[in-house]
Coordinates of C-alpha atoms in Angstrom, one line a residue:
Chain T
M1 CA 107.9 199.6 91.5
T2 CA 104.4 198.2 92.0
P3 CA 103.3 197.4 95.6
P4 CA 102.1 193.6 96.2
R5 CA 98.5 193.1 95.7
D6 CA 96.4 192.0 98.5
I7 CA 94.7 188.7 98.1
D8 CA 92.8 186.3 100.1
V9 CA 95.0 183.2 99.9
L10 CA 97.6 181.2 98.3
V11 CA 97.4 177.5 98.4
A12 CA 100.2 175.1 97.7
E13 CA 99.5 171.5 96.6
I14 CA 102.9 169.5 97.3
G15 CA 103.2 166.5 95.5
S16 CA 106.4 164.0 95.3
T17 CA 107.4 165.7 92.3
T18 CA 105.8 169.0 91.7
T19 CA 104.4 171.7 93.6
V20 CA 101.6 173.9 92.3
V21 CA 100.6 177.1 94.0
S22 CA 97.4 178.8 93.2
A23 CA 96.1 182.4 94.4
F24 CA 92.5 183.2 95.2
D25 CA 90.7 186.4 95.6
G26 CA 87.1 187.2 96.2
L27 CA 86.5 184.5 99.0
S28 CA 86.5 186.7 102.1
D29 CA 84.0 189.4 103.0
E30 CA 86.4 192.0 102.7
S31 CA 87.6 191.1 99.3
R32 CA 84.1 189.8 97.9
N33 CA 83.0 193.4 97.5
A34 CA 85.8 194.0 95.1
G35 CA 84.4 191.7 92.6
A36 CA 84.0 187.9 91.5
T37 CA 86.2 185.3 92.6
S38 CA 89.7 185.2 90.8
R39 CA 92.2 182.3 90.4
W40 CA 95.5 182.3 89.2
A41 CA 97.7 178.9 88.9
Chain H
M1 CA 107.1 176.0 97.2
N2 CA 109.1 179.3 96.9
A3 CA 109.9 178.5 93.3
A4 CA 106.4 177.6 92.4
R5 CA 105.1 180.8 94.0
A6 CA 107.7 183.0 92.0
Q7 CA 106.5 181.3 88.9
L8 CA 103.1 182.5 89.5
E9 CA 104.2 186.0 90.4
E10 CA 105.9 186.3 87.3
R11 CA 102.6 186.2 85.8
S12 CA 100.3 187.9 88.4
G13 CA 102.7 190.3 89.9
A14 CA 103.6 190.5 93.5
L15 CA 101.0 189.1 95.7
W16 CA 100.5 189.6 99.4
P17 CA 98.1 186.8 100.7
R18 CA 96.0 187.1 104.0
H19 CA 96.4 183.3 104.3
F20 CA 98.9 180.6 103.0
L21 CA 97.4 176.9 102.8
A22 CA 98.7 173.7 101.6
T23 CA 97.8 170.2 100.8
S24 CA 100.4 167.4 100.5
S25 CA 100.5 164.2 99.1
A26 CA 104.4 164.2 98.9
A27 CA 106.1 160.8 99.0
G28 CA 102.9 158.9 98.9
G29 CA 100.9 160.6 101.7
L30 CA 100.2 159.7 105.2
R31 CA 101.2 156.2 106.0
M32 CA 99.3 154.5 108.6
T33 CA 98.7 151.3 110.4
V34 CA 95.1 150.3 112.0
H35 CA 94.5 148.0 114.6
G36 CA 91.0 146.8 116.0
L37 CA 89.5 143.9 117.6
T38 CA 87.6 142.4 114.7
A39 CA 87.9 142.7 111.2
K40 CA 84.3 143.7 110.0
M41 CA 83.8 146.0 113.2
T42 CA 86.4 148.1 114.8
A43 CA 89.3 147.5 112.6
M44 CA 87.0 148.0 109.6
A45 CA 86.0 151.2 111.2
A46 CA 89.7 152.3 112.0
R47 CA 90.4 151.6 108.4
E48 CA 87.5 153.8 107.1
A49 CA 88.4 156.7 109.3
A50 CA 92.2 156.4 107.9
L51 CA 91.1 156.5 104.4
G52 CA 88.4 159.3 104.8
A53 CA 91.3 161.5 106.2
G54 CA 93.5 160.8 103.3
G55 CA 95.8 158.3 104.9
V56 CA 97.4 155.1 103.1
V57 CA 96.7 152.1 105.2
E58 CA 99.9 150.0 104.9
Y59 CA 99.0 147.4 107.4
Q60 CA 95.9 146.4 109.4
T61 CA 95.2 143.9 112.1
A62 CA 92.4 142.6 113.8
G63 CA 92.7 140.7 117.4
K64 CA 95.6 140.7 119.6
L65 CA 99.0 141.7 117.9
R66 CA 101.4 138.9 117.5
R67 CA 105.2 139.1 117.3
H68 CA 105.0 138.8 113.6
D69 CA 102.7 141.7 113.4
L70 CA 105.3 143.8 115.0
K71 CA 107.9 143.4 112.4
A72 CA 105.2 144.1 109.8
I73 CA 104.3 147.4 111.6
A74 CA 107.9 148.4 111.7
A75 CA 108.3 147.4 108.0
A76 CA 105.2 149.6 107.1
R77 CA 107.2 152.6 108.5
P78 CA 103.8 154.1 109.6
N79 CA 103.6 158.1 110.3
V80 CA 100.3 157.5 112.4
I81 CA 99.1 154.2 114.0
M82 CA 95.4 154.1 114.9
L83 CA 94.7 151.9 117.7
A84 CA 90.8 150.8 118.0
G85 CA 89.1 148.1 119.6
G86 CA 86.1 147.1 121.6
V87 CA 82.9 148.8 121.6
E88 CA 81.6 150.9 124.5
G89 CA 81.2 148.8 127.3
G90 CA 82.6 145.8 125.5
D91 CA 86.1 144.1 125.2
V92 CA 89.1 145.9 127.0
E93 CA 91.9 143.1 127.1
T94 CA 92.7 143.3 123.4
V95 CA 93.4 146.8 123.1
L96 CA 95.5 147.1 126.4
H97 CA 97.4 144.1 125.0
N98 CA 97.7 145.8 121.6
A99 CA 99.0 149.1 123.5
E100 CA 101.7 146.9 125.3
M101 CA 102.7 145.2 122.0
L102 CA 103.1 148.5 120.3
T103 CA 105.7 149.7 122.8
Q104 CA 107.7 146.9 121.7
V105 CA 108.0 147.9 117.9
D106 CA 111.4 148.6 116.8
F107 CA 110.9 151.5 114.4
A108 CA 114.4 152.7 114.3
T109 CA 116.0 149.7 112.5
A110 CA 113.3 150.2 109.5
A111 CA 114.0 153.8 109.2
A112 CA 116.1 155.2 106.4
P113 CA 119.4 157.2 107.0
P114 CA 118.0 160.8 108.2
D115 CA 120.3 162.5 105.4
A116 CA 119.7 160.6 102.6
A117 CA 118.6 163.1 99.8
Q118 CA 116.0 161.0 98.3
T119 CA 114.6 159.8 101.5
P120 CA 110.8 160.5 101.5
I121 CA 109.6 163.1 104.2
Q122 CA 107.9 160.6 106.4
D123 CA 111.0 158.5 106.6
R124 CA 113.1 161.3 107.6
V125 CA 110.9 161.9 110.6
L126 CA 111.3 158.2 111.6
A127 CA 114.9 158.4 111.2
A128 CA 115.3 161.5 113.2
G129 CA 114.3 159.3 116.2
R130 CA 110.7 160.5 116.3
K131 CA 108.4 157.3 117.0
P132 CA 104.8 157.5 114.9
M133 CA 102.0 159.3 116.5
I134 CA 99.3 157.0 118.0
I135 CA 95.6 157.8 117.9
Y136 CA 93.8 156.0 120.4
A137 CA 90.1 155.4 119.1
G138 CA 89.0 152.4 121.0
N139 CA 86.8 151.7 124.1
S140 CA 86.9 154.7 126.2
A141 CA 87.0 152.5 129.3
V142 CA 90.7 151.8 129.2
C143 CA 91.6 155.0 127.3
D144 CA 93.5 156.6 130.0
E145 CA 95.2 153.3 130.8
S146 CA 96.3 152.7 127.2
C147 CA 97.4 156.1 126.7
E148 CA 99.5 156.0 129.9
I149 CA 101.3 152.7 128.7
L150 CA 102.0 154.5 125.3
T151 CA 103.1 157.8 126.6
E152 CA 105.5 156.2 129.0
A153 CA 107.2 154.3 125.9
G154 CA 107.7 157.6 124.2
F155 CA 104.9 157.8 121.9
H156 CA 102.9 161.1 121.4
V157 CA 99.4 160.0 121.7
R158 CA 96.1 161.6 120.8
V159 CA 92.8 160.5 121.6
T160 CA 89.6 160.4 119.6
T161 CA 86.1 159.0 120.2
N162 CA 85.7 155.5 119.8
V163 CA 85.3 154.7 116.0
Y164 CA 83.1 151.8 116.4
P165 CA 81.1 152.7 119.6
G166 CA 78.2 150.2 119.2
I167 CA 77.3 147.2 117.0
D168 CA 76.4 148.6 113.4
Q169 CA 77.4 152.1 114.5
L170 CA 80.4 154.1 112.9
D171 CA 81.6 157.3 114.4
I172 CA 84.6 158.3 112.1
V173 CA 84.3 161.8 111.4
P174 CA 85.8 163.1 114.7
A175 CA 88.9 161.0 113.9
R176 CA 89.5 162.6 110.7
T177 CA 90.3 166.0 112.4
V178 CA 92.8 164.3 114.7
I179 CA 94.4 162.4 111.7
H180 CA 94.6 165.7 109.7
D181 CA 96.4 167.5 112.9
A182 CA 98.6 164.5 113.3
F183 CA 99.9 164.6 109.7
E184 CA 100.4 168.3 110.0
D185 CA 102.4 167.8 113.1
H186 CA 104.2 165.1 111.4
I187 CA 105.2 166.9 108.4
I188 CA 106.4 170.0 109.9
H189 CA 108.9 168.0 112.1
A190 CA 110.3 166.4 109.1
P191 CA 114.2 167.3 108.6
G192 CA 114.0 170.0 105.7
M193 CA 110.3 170.6 106.0
E194 CA 110.4 173.0 109.1
R195 CA 109.9 176.1 106.8
I196 CA 106.7 174.8 105.7
G197 CA 105.2 175.3 109.1
E198 CA 106.6 178.9 109.0
L199 CA 105.0 179.4 105.6
V200 CA 101.8 178.0 106.1
T201 CA 99.3 180.0 108.2
G202 CA 96.5 177.2 108.0
N203 CA 96.3 173.6 108.2
I204 CA 98.4 171.3 106.0
L205 CA 95.7 168.7 104.8
P206 CA 96.6 165.2 103.0
T207 CA 95.4 166.0 99.4
P208 CA 93.2 163.0 99.3
G209 CA 91.5 164.1 102.4
A210 CA 91.1 167.5 101.2
V211 CA 89.1 166.1 98.0
L212 CA 86.8 164.3 100.3
L213 CA 86.0 167.7 102.4
A214 CA 85.3 169.3 99.1
A215 CA 83.1 166.4 97.8
E216 CA 81.1 166.4 101.3
T217 CA 80.5 170.0 100.9
L218 CA 79.6 170.1 97.3
A219 CA 77.1 167.1 98.0
E220 CA 75.1 169.4 100.4
T221 CA 74.3 171.5 97.2
L222 CA 74.1 168.8 94.6
G223 CA 73.3 165.7 96.3
D224 CA 74.8 162.2 96.5
L225 CA 77.8 162.2 94.4
V226 CA 81.1 160.2 93.3
V227 CA 84.4 161.9 92.9
I228 CA 87.1 159.8 91.0
D229 CA 90.7 160.8 91.0
V230 CA 92.9 159.1 88.7
G231 CA 96.6 159.4 89.4
G232 CA 100.1 158.3 88.2
A233 CA 100.1 155.5 91.1
T234 CA 96.7 155.1 92.5
T235 CA 93.2 155.8 91.7
D236 CA 90.9 157.1 94.7
V237 CA 87.2 157.0 94.7
H238 CA 85.1 159.3 97.1
S239 CA 81.7 158.6 97.5
V240 CA 79.0 160.9 99.6
T241 CA 75.6 158.9 99.9
D242 CA 73.5 157.3 102.4
G243 CA 72.4 155.0 99.7
S244 CA 68.9 154.3 98.2
I245 CA 65.8 153.4 100.4
E246 CA 65.5 150.5 98.3
Y247 CA 68.9 148.8 99.2
N248 CA 69.3 150.4 102.8
A249 CA 66.2 148.2 103.8
I250 CA 68.4 144.9 103.1
Q251 CA 72.0 146.4 103.8
T252 CA 74.0 144.1 105.9
E253 CA 77.4 146.1 106.3
P254 CA 77.1 149.6 108.0
Q255 CA 78.6 152.5 105.6
P256 CA 79.8 155.9 106.6
H257 CA 78.1 158.9 104.9
S258 CA 81.3 159.7 103.0
K259 CA 83.9 157.1 102.0
R260 CA 87.1 157.0 100.1
T261 CA 88.8 153.8 98.9
V262 CA 92.3 154.0 97.2
E263 CA 93.4 151.4 94.6
G264 CA 97.1 151.2 94.8
D265 CA 97.2 149.1 91.7
L266 CA 95.5 151.4 89.3
G267 CA 97.3 154.5 87.9
T268 CA 98.7 155.8 84.8
F269 CA 102.3 155.7 85.4
V270 CA 103.8 153.9 88.5
S271 CA 100.8 151.1 88.5
A272 CA 100.4 151.2 84.6
E273 CA 101.7 147.7 83.9
H274 CA 99.0 146.1 86.1
V275 CA 96.3 148.3 84.5
N276 CA 97.4 147.2 81.2
E277 CA 97.0 143.5 82.4
L278 CA 93.2 144.3 82.7
I279 CA 92.8 145.6 79.3
D280 CA 91.5 143.2 76.9
E281 CA 94.7 141.5 74.8
R282 CA 93.5 142.5 71.6
Q283 CA 93.2 146.3 72.5
R284 CA 96.3 146.1 74.8
P285 CA 99.0 148.9 74.2
Q286 CA 102.5 147.6 73.3
H287 CA 104.1 150.2 75.5
L288 CA 103.5 152.2 78.3
P289 CA 103.5 156.1 78.4
P290 CA 105.8 158.2 80.5
A291 CA 104.1 160.2 83.5
I292 CA 103.3 163.1 81.2
P293 CA 102.5 161.8 77.8
R294 CA 103.9 164.0 75.1
T295 CA 103.0 162.4 71.7
D296 CA 99.7 161.6 70.5
E297 CA 100.1 157.9 70.6
D298 CA 101.1 158.3 74.3
R299 CA 98.2 160.3 75.1
L300 CA 95.8 158.0 73.8
I301 CA 97.6 154.7 75.5
A302 CA 97.3 157.0 78.8
E303 CA 93.7 157.7 78.1
Q304 CA 93.1 153.9 77.8
L305 CA 94.7 153.4 81.0
A306 CA 92.7 156.2 82.9
H307 CA 89.4 154.7 81.3
T308 CA 90.4 151.1 82.6
A309 CA 91.4 152.5 86.1
T310 CA 88.2 154.6 86.3
V311 CA 86.0 151.8 85.5
T312 CA 87.8 149.4 87.8
G313 CA 88.0 151.6 90.6
V314 CA 84.3 152.6 90.7
Y315 CA 83.5 148.8 90.4
R316 CA 85.8 148.0 93.2
H317 CA 84.2 150.7 95.4
A318 CA 80.8 149.9 94.9
G319 CA 78.8 146.9 96.9
Q320 CA 76.8 144.4 95.4
L321 CA 73.5 142.3 95.8
A322 CA 74.1 139.0 97.3
Y323 CA 71.7 136.2 97.7
L324 CA 71.4 134.0 100.7
Y325 CA 69.4 130.4 100.6
T326 CA 67.4 130.1 103.8
P327 CA 65.0 127.5 104.8
T328 CA 62.1 129.9 103.5
G329 CA 63.8 130.4 100.3
R330 CA 66.2 133.0 98.6
Q331 CA 66.8 136.2 100.2
T332 CA 68.5 139.2 98.6
V333 CA 70.8 141.3 100.9
A334 CA 73.3 144.4 99.9
R335 CA 76.7 144.3 100.9
G336 CA 79.0 147.1 100.7
R337 CA 78.8 150.8 99.1
D338 CA 75.4 151.5 97.5
L339 CA 76.1 154.3 94.9
T340 CA 72.7 154.0 93.3
A341 CA 71.4 157.2 94.7
C342 CA 74.6 159.1 93.3
R343 CA 73.3 161.5 90.7
H344 CA 76.7 163.2 90.0
V345 CA 79.8 161.4 88.8
I346 CA 82.8 163.7 88.8
G347 CA 86.3 163.2 87.7
T348 CA 89.3 165.0 88.9
G349 CA 93.2 164.5 88.7
G350 CA 95.3 164.9 85.6
A351 CA 94.4 161.8 83.8
L352 CA 90.7 162.4 83.6
T353 CA 90.8 166.3 83.4
R354 CA 93.8 166.9 81.2
L355 CA 93.4 164.0 78.8
P356 CA 90.7 163.3 76.4
G357 CA 88.0 160.7 77.1
G358 CA 87.7 161.7 80.7
L359 CA 83.8 161.8 80.4
E360 CA 83.4 158.7 78.4
A361 CA 85.5 157.0 81.3
L362 CA 83.0 158.3 83.9
R363 CA 80.1 157.0 81.7
A364 CA 81.6 153.4 81.2
A365 CA 81.9 153.5 85.1
C366 CA 78.2 153.8 85.8
A367 CA 75.8 150.7 85.6
R368 CA 74.8 149.3 82.2
N369 CA 71.9 147.0 81.9
G370 CA 71.3 146.1 85.5
G371 CA 73.8 143.7 87.3
D372 CA 74.3 143.0 90.8
R373 CA 76.9 145.8 91.2
L374 CA 75.4 148.8 93.2
L375 CA 76.8 151.4 90.6
P376 CA 75.7 154.8 90.0
S377 CA 72.7 154.8 87.5
A378 CA 73.4 155.2 83.8
D379 CA 71.5 158.4 83.5
A380 CA 73.8 159.8 86.3
T381 CA 75.3 163.2 85.2
V382 CA 79.0 162.9 84.4
V383 CA 80.9 165.8 84.8
L384 CA 85.0 166.9 85.1
D385 CA 86.6 169.2 87.5
N386 CA 88.0 171.2 84.5
D387 CA 90.0 173.6 86.7
Y388 CA 91.6 170.7 88.6
I389 CA 90.3 172.5 91.8
F390 CA 88.9 169.9 94.3
A391 CA 91.5 169.4 96.5
V392 CA 92.5 173.2 96.7
C393 CA 88.8 173.6 97.7
G394 CA 89.1 171.2 100.5
A395 CA 91.9 173.1 101.8
L396 CA 89.8 176.4 101.5
L397 CA 86.8 175.3 103.3
G398 CA 88.3 175.6 106.8
H399 CA 89.0 179.4 106.0
F400 CA 86.3 180.8 103.8
D401 CA 82.5 180.6 103.5
A402 CA 81.6 177.2 102.0
E403 CA 79.3 179.2 99.5
G404 CA 82.0 181.0 97.7
V405 CA 84.2 177.8 97.7
V406 CA 81.2 175.6 96.3
Q407 CA 80.8 178.3 93.4
L408 CA 84.4 177.5 92.5
M409 CA 83.5 173.7 92.4
L410 CA 80.5 174.5 90.7
H411 CA 82.0 176.7 88.0
S412 CA 84.8 173.9 87.4
I413 CA 82.3 171.3 86.7
G414 CA 79.9 173.5 84.8
V415 CA 77.1 173.0 86.9
L416 CA 74.7 176.0 87.9
A417 CA 77.7 178.5 88.5
S418 CA 76.5 181.7 89.8
S419 CA 79.8 183.9 89.4
D420 CA 82.7 183.9 87.0
A421 CA 86.2 182.8 87.9
S422 CA 89.0 184.1 85.9

């Protein structure tokens, strides 16, 4: 089983009818060295 | 929220975040009432502070509260009440009177049943017996006295600086942080929402407040700008500008550096009927689209509604030139928001970024052939938040270097991005 990937942050946008969660990496000092900023949504 | 995360992890694999942040516009966002001494001074400042924080101003008063106002405040079911009034060293009587009067508002009878499944979060908080939070933003001379009156009546009170400390002075930024804290405190105490507080490691911001934070930070790189967010129910217009030198000299109304207005009658779904009435009868669609248009015809109609909402929202947000006739002749003055120095006009929200025609709508919102409205210039750069990322960036700003967050926004609008996002 693949271990969870460390990332900087998840952000939830909670709306009345939908919730969108986005993941970001490459924003903090420790992750920035690993490469460009990434986002999944 | 867990379901949304699970969907994401189906595609990305399991994730272990160092932070978990959130913005919320659930159930219409943060409902507020604002109260001041005079309509165009302290009450206006309290309103600007509330809107800038992402609140929805449901009721506003100037002067001493009357019995009629108490009923209206209860009916507004506010989550947060902002009590302003009196410049520093000025009137104290009105704000003290209003503090006393607020203790007489009967919030319990206006609240919905706590267990109603469809009851919005905010109403569930009131129904659980929790009174709205009060933010004191008035004359500091009677701050302690006012807070004592309200605390003894069972209100949770927070204090910020006077939002209108002197004539023509606005000081609304400190109030914004206090309103954001109040919003979070309120949300996590709502029955059924307690787990959000456990999951989220940072602040929970009102979504429109997050967009304004993002716009302010982007303006430090791009210069003065306007951000327009057309939604299903409302159109929000955010501007970050001190106006042009030309009109500053004749400005008659003090303006904050960053300002948000929300038009409750301009949207592509909930408010579509009203927007439709603004369209020329000959071009008016015969039916209105669903929340998410699926057919080509519905997409075309939604695009037409978004176009009208954008043009109307920016027009209302902008101030205008006015002419005074004096014994020495006609004088020109500027009233309200001067957008003429804004060099970027940015569209965000589903309607502008996911339907065709977003850029055309933004261009149409800019000035054409002069006119008295202080609109962005016709040669301003119009761009779209293609990644629909501004609200998220507002949340990220409190936790990460602004430089990286600005890069995300620049990439999204296709301007000067220096690193790639994937």
